[in-house]
């Protein structure tokens, strides 16, 4: 089980693509979408939010602190927050579990489960970097949405696939979403 959380940073397409690929690979997933992400989705996606929710095996409300995923006894292999807003990153770094996303992140860190945060912000200030370092020191993976260009992408989809492929690599899930360095 992979928990996918989509927060209010630009780049919600990364989270949607990850859900699509997990479905294609028959990997069970759960989803949480922040209120801010719903606003961003209306501006960035051409699909209704309900269609995004339907990509998930399980959906949890953003403000449901009693959700099963917020308990250490809930079994999941990994949490991916994609995209991850700086507000969410700061809350996680400073142990402020005030909503379903930051609480499940707290669970992932305390239970030593895999957690991947995909920030999509630039430029970064010192506070952002310090918060990333805090999470990294606790075992979290910081995977910024920085597409590679060595594969000569011809479309935004190829750039999205690169980042989602790197997320899957970090989860140790085989994928062919992008051309790897040195591949013909």
mmCIF file of C-alpha atoms in Angstrom, residues 26-171:
data_model
loop_
_atom_site.group_PDB
_atom_site.id
_atom_site.type_symbol
_atom_site.label_atom_id
_atom_site.label_comp_id
_atom_site.label_asym_id
_atom_site.label_seq_id
_atom_site.Cartn_x
_atom_site.Cartn_y
_atom_site.Cartn_z
ATOM 1 C CA UNK A 26 -1.895 -2.938 -9.732
ATOM 2 C CA UNK A 27 -0.307 -1.405 -6.636
ATOM 3 C CA UNK A 28 -2.835 -0.583 -3.913
ATOM 4 C CA UNK A 29 -2.930 3.057 -2.920
ATOM 5 C CA UNK A 30 -4.657 5.506 -0.648
ATOM 6 C CA UNK A 31 -5.107 9.200 -1.337
ATOM 7 C CA UNK A 32 -5.423 12.434 0.620
ATOM 8 C CA UNK A 33 -5.883 15.792 -1.112
ATOM 9 C CA UNK A 34 -5.418 19.030 0.821
ATOM 10 C CA UNK A 35 -7.964 21.816 0.531
ATOM 11 C CA UNK A 36 -5.350 24.030 -1.129
ATOM 12 C CA UNK A 37 -4.575 21.244 -3.632
ATOM 13 C CA UNK A 38 -8.232 21.161 -4.651
ATOM 14 C CA UNK A 39 -7.991 24.847 -5.504
ATOM 15 C CA UNK A 40 -4.778 24.298 -7.480
ATOM 16 C CA UNK A 41 -6.349 21.336 -9.308
ATOM 17 C CA UNK A 42 -9.135 23.545 -10.613
ATOM 18 C CA UNK A 43 -6.486 25.760 -12.221
ATOM 19 C CA UNK A 44 -3.979 23.154 -13.391
ATOM 20 C CA UNK A 45 -5.986 20.085 -14.404
ATOM 21 C CA UNK A 46 -8.510 19.506 -17.147
ATOM 22 C CA UNK A 47 -10.096 16.655 -15.171
ATOM 23 C CA UNK A 48 -12.598 16.929 -12.312
ATOM 24 C CA UNK A 49 -11.334 16.318 -8.777
ATOM 25 C CA UNK A 50 -13.758 13.383 -8.511
ATOM 26 C CA UNK A 51 -11.862 11.654 -11.351
ATOM 27 C CA UNK A 52 -8.612 12.062 -9.406
ATOM 28 C CA UNK A 53 -10.241 10.613 -6.282
ATOM 29 C CA UNK A 54 -11.527 7.681 -8.357
ATOM 30 C CA UNK A 55 -7.919 6.771 -9.220
ATOM 31 C CA UNK A 56 -7.390 5.775 -5.575
ATOM 32 C CA UNK A 57 -8.315 2.515 -3.898
ATOM 33 C CA UNK A 58 -9.069 4.468 -0.707
ATOM 34 C CA UNK A 59 -9.665 8.156 -0.165
ATOM 35 C CA UNK A 60 -9.330 10.034 3.125
ATOM 36 C CA UNK A 61 -10.506 13.536 3.871
ATOM 37 C CA UNK A 62 -7.869 16.159 4.586
ATOM 38 C CA UNK A 63 -9.259 17.119 8.000
ATOM 39 C CA UNK A 64 -10.056 13.614 9.298
ATOM 40 C CA UNK A 65 -7.617 13.138 12.162
ATOM 41 C CA UNK A 66 -9.450 9.902 13.061
ATOM 42 C CA UNK A 67 -8.651 8.386 9.634
ATOM 43 C CA UNK A 68 -7.143 4.903 9.863
ATOM 44 C CA UNK A 69 -3.979 5.992 8.016
ATOM 45 C CA UNK A 70 -3.199 8.290 10.948
ATOM 46 C CA UNK A 71 -2.473 5.322 13.207
ATOM 47 C CA UNK A 72 0.817 3.504 13.471
ATOM 48 C CA UNK A 73 -1.169 0.255 13.372
ATOM 49 C CA UNK A 74 -2.317 1.005 9.793
ATOM 50 C CA UNK A 75 -0.068 -0.927 7.424
ATOM 51 C CA UNK A 76 1.408 0.951 4.475
ATOM 52 C CA UNK A 77 4.813 0.682 2.854
ATOM 53 C CA UNK A 78 5.382 4.286 1.898
ATOM 54 C CA UNK A 79 3.993 7.801 1.823
ATOM 55 C CA UNK A 80 4.596 10.069 -1.165
ATOM 56 C CA UNK A 81 3.620 13.732 -0.856
ATOM 57 C CA UNK A 82 3.556 15.006 -4.415
ATOM 58 C CA UNK A 83 3.682 17.910 -4.848
ATOM 59 C CA UNK A 84 4.643 18.950 -1.343
ATOM 60 C CA UNK A 85 3.997 22.548 -0.377
ATOM 61 C CA UNK A 86 6.482 24.361 1.824
ATOM 62 C CA UNK A 87 3.718 24.716 4.455
ATOM 63 C CA UNK A 88 3.291 20.938 4.577
ATOM 64 C CA UNK A 89 7.051 20.367 4.559
ATOM 65 C CA UNK A 90 7.463 22.820 7.447
ATOM 66 C CA UNK A 91 4.671 21.166 9.438
ATOM 67 C CA UNK A 92 6.250 17.735 8.993
ATOM 68 C CA UNK A 93 9.767 18.967 9.843
ATOM 69 C CA UNK A 94 8.463 20.544 13.034
ATOM 70 C CA UNK A 95 6.180 17.653 14.140
ATOM 71 C CA UNK A 96 2.975 19.632 13.627
ATOM 72 C CA UNK A 97 0.447 16.943 12.693
ATOM 73 C CA UNK A 98 -2.627 19.138 12.348
ATOM 74 C CA UNK A 99 -4.303 17.392 9.385
ATOM 75 C CA UNK A 100 -4.453 13.979 7.756
ATOM 76 C CA UNK A 101 -1.407 14.556 5.550
ATOM 77 C CA UNK A 102 0.918 15.866 8.241
ATOM 78 C CA UNK A 103 -0.317 13.241 10.706
ATOM 79 C CA UNK A 104 0.308 10.302 8.329
ATOM 80 C CA UNK A 105 3.746 11.809 7.632
ATOM 81 C CA UNK A 106 4.400 11.886 11.376
ATOM 82 C CA UNK A 107 3.370 8.221 11.543
ATOM 83 C CA UNK A 108 5.650 7.322 8.620
ATOM 84 C CA UNK A 109 8.637 8.990 10.259
ATOM 85 C CA UNK A 110 8.052 7.595 13.748
ATOM 86 C CA UNK A 111 7.422 4.084 12.379
ATOM 87 C CA UNK A 112 10.514 4.362 10.118
ATOM 88 C CA UNK A 113 8.494 3.827 6.955
ATOM 89 C CA UNK A 114 9.538 5.231 3.617
ATOM 90 C CA UNK A 115 8.447 8.838 3.076
ATOM 91 C CA UNK A 116 9.126 10.822 -0.089
ATOM 92 C CA UNK A 117 8.448 14.537 -0.315
ATOM 93 C CA UNK A 118 8.398 16.172 -3.747
ATOM 94 C CA UNK A 119 8.706 19.922 -3.195
ATOM 95 C CA UNK A 120 7.935 22.118 -6.169
ATOM 96 C CA UNK A 121 9.134 25.542 -5.125
ATOM 97 C CA UNK A 122 11.848 27.845 -6.371
ATOM 98 C CA UNK A 123 13.848 29.669 -5.273
ATOM 99 C CA UNK A 124 14.360 28.164 -1.838
ATOM 100 C CA UNK A 125 15.135 30.183 1.248
ATOM 101 C CA UNK A 126 17.262 28.979 4.156
ATOM 102 C CA UNK A 127 14.216 27.943 6.211
ATOM 103 C CA UNK A 128 12.997 25.665 3.396
ATOM 104 C CA UNK A 129 16.406 24.016 3.126
ATOM 105 C CA UNK A 130 16.719 23.615 6.904
ATOM 106 C CA UNK A 131 13.300 21.933 7.048
ATOM 107 C CA UNK A 132 14.292 19.575 4.222
ATOM 108 C CA UNK A 133 17.473 18.728 6.124
ATOM 109 C CA UNK A 134 15.473 17.940 9.288
ATOM 110 C CA UNK A 135 13.284 15.495 7.382
ATOM 111 C CA UNK A 136 16.257 13.975 5.568
ATOM 112 C CA UNK A 137 18.046 13.393 8.885
ATOM 113 C CA UNK A 138 14.996 11.432 10.078
ATOM 114 C CA UNK A 139 15.124 9.195 7.005
ATOM 115 C CA UNK A 140 12.778 11.059 4.675
ATOM 116 C CA UNK A 141 13.638 11.365 1.012
ATOM 117 C CA UNK A 142 13.526 14.844 -0.490
ATOM 118 C CA UNK A 143 12.934 14.475 -4.237
ATOM 119 C CA UNK A 144 12.482 17.954 -5.725
ATOM 120 C CA UNK A 145 10.504 18.215 -8.946
ATOM 121 C CA UNK A 146 13.610 18.926 -11.017
ATOM 122 C CA UNK A 147 13.273 17.145 -14.357
ATOM 123 C CA UNK A 148 16.389 15.947 -16.136
ATOM 124 C CA UNK A 149 17.064 16.988 -19.695
ATOM 125 C CA UNK A 150 19.657 14.425 -20.806
ATOM 126 C CA UNK A 151 16.859 12.352 -22.375
ATOM 127 C CA UNK A 152 15.884 15.334 -24.577
ATOM 128 C CA UNK A 153 12.229 15.561 -23.507
ATOM 129 C CA UNK A 154 9.861 16.666 -26.250
ATOM 130 C CA UNK A 155 6.829 17.357 -24.065
ATOM 131 C CA UNK A 156 5.659 18.286 -20.591
ATOM 132 C CA UNK A 157 4.389 14.692 -20.263
ATOM 133 C CA UNK A 158 7.942 13.405 -20.705
ATOM 134 C CA UNK A 159 9.150 15.782 -17.981
ATOM 135 C CA UNK A 160 6.336 14.637 -15.659
ATOM 136 C CA UNK A 161 7.198 11.008 -16.428
ATOM 137 C CA UNK A 162 10.817 11.664 -15.454
ATOM 138 C CA UNK A 163 9.847 12.853 -11.965
ATOM 139 C CA UNK A 164 7.257 10.104 -11.448
ATOM 140 C CA UNK A 165 9.827 7.564 -12.654
ATOM 141 C CA UNK A 166 12.317 8.866 -10.087
ATOM 142 C CA UNK A 167 9.637 8.551 -7.370
ATOM 143 C CA UNK A 168 9.025 4.941 -8.424
ATOM 144 C CA UNK A 169 12.782 4.298 -8.423
ATOM 145 C CA UNK A 170 12.923 5.570 -4.824
ATOM 146 C CA UNK A 171 10.090 3.156 -3.977
#
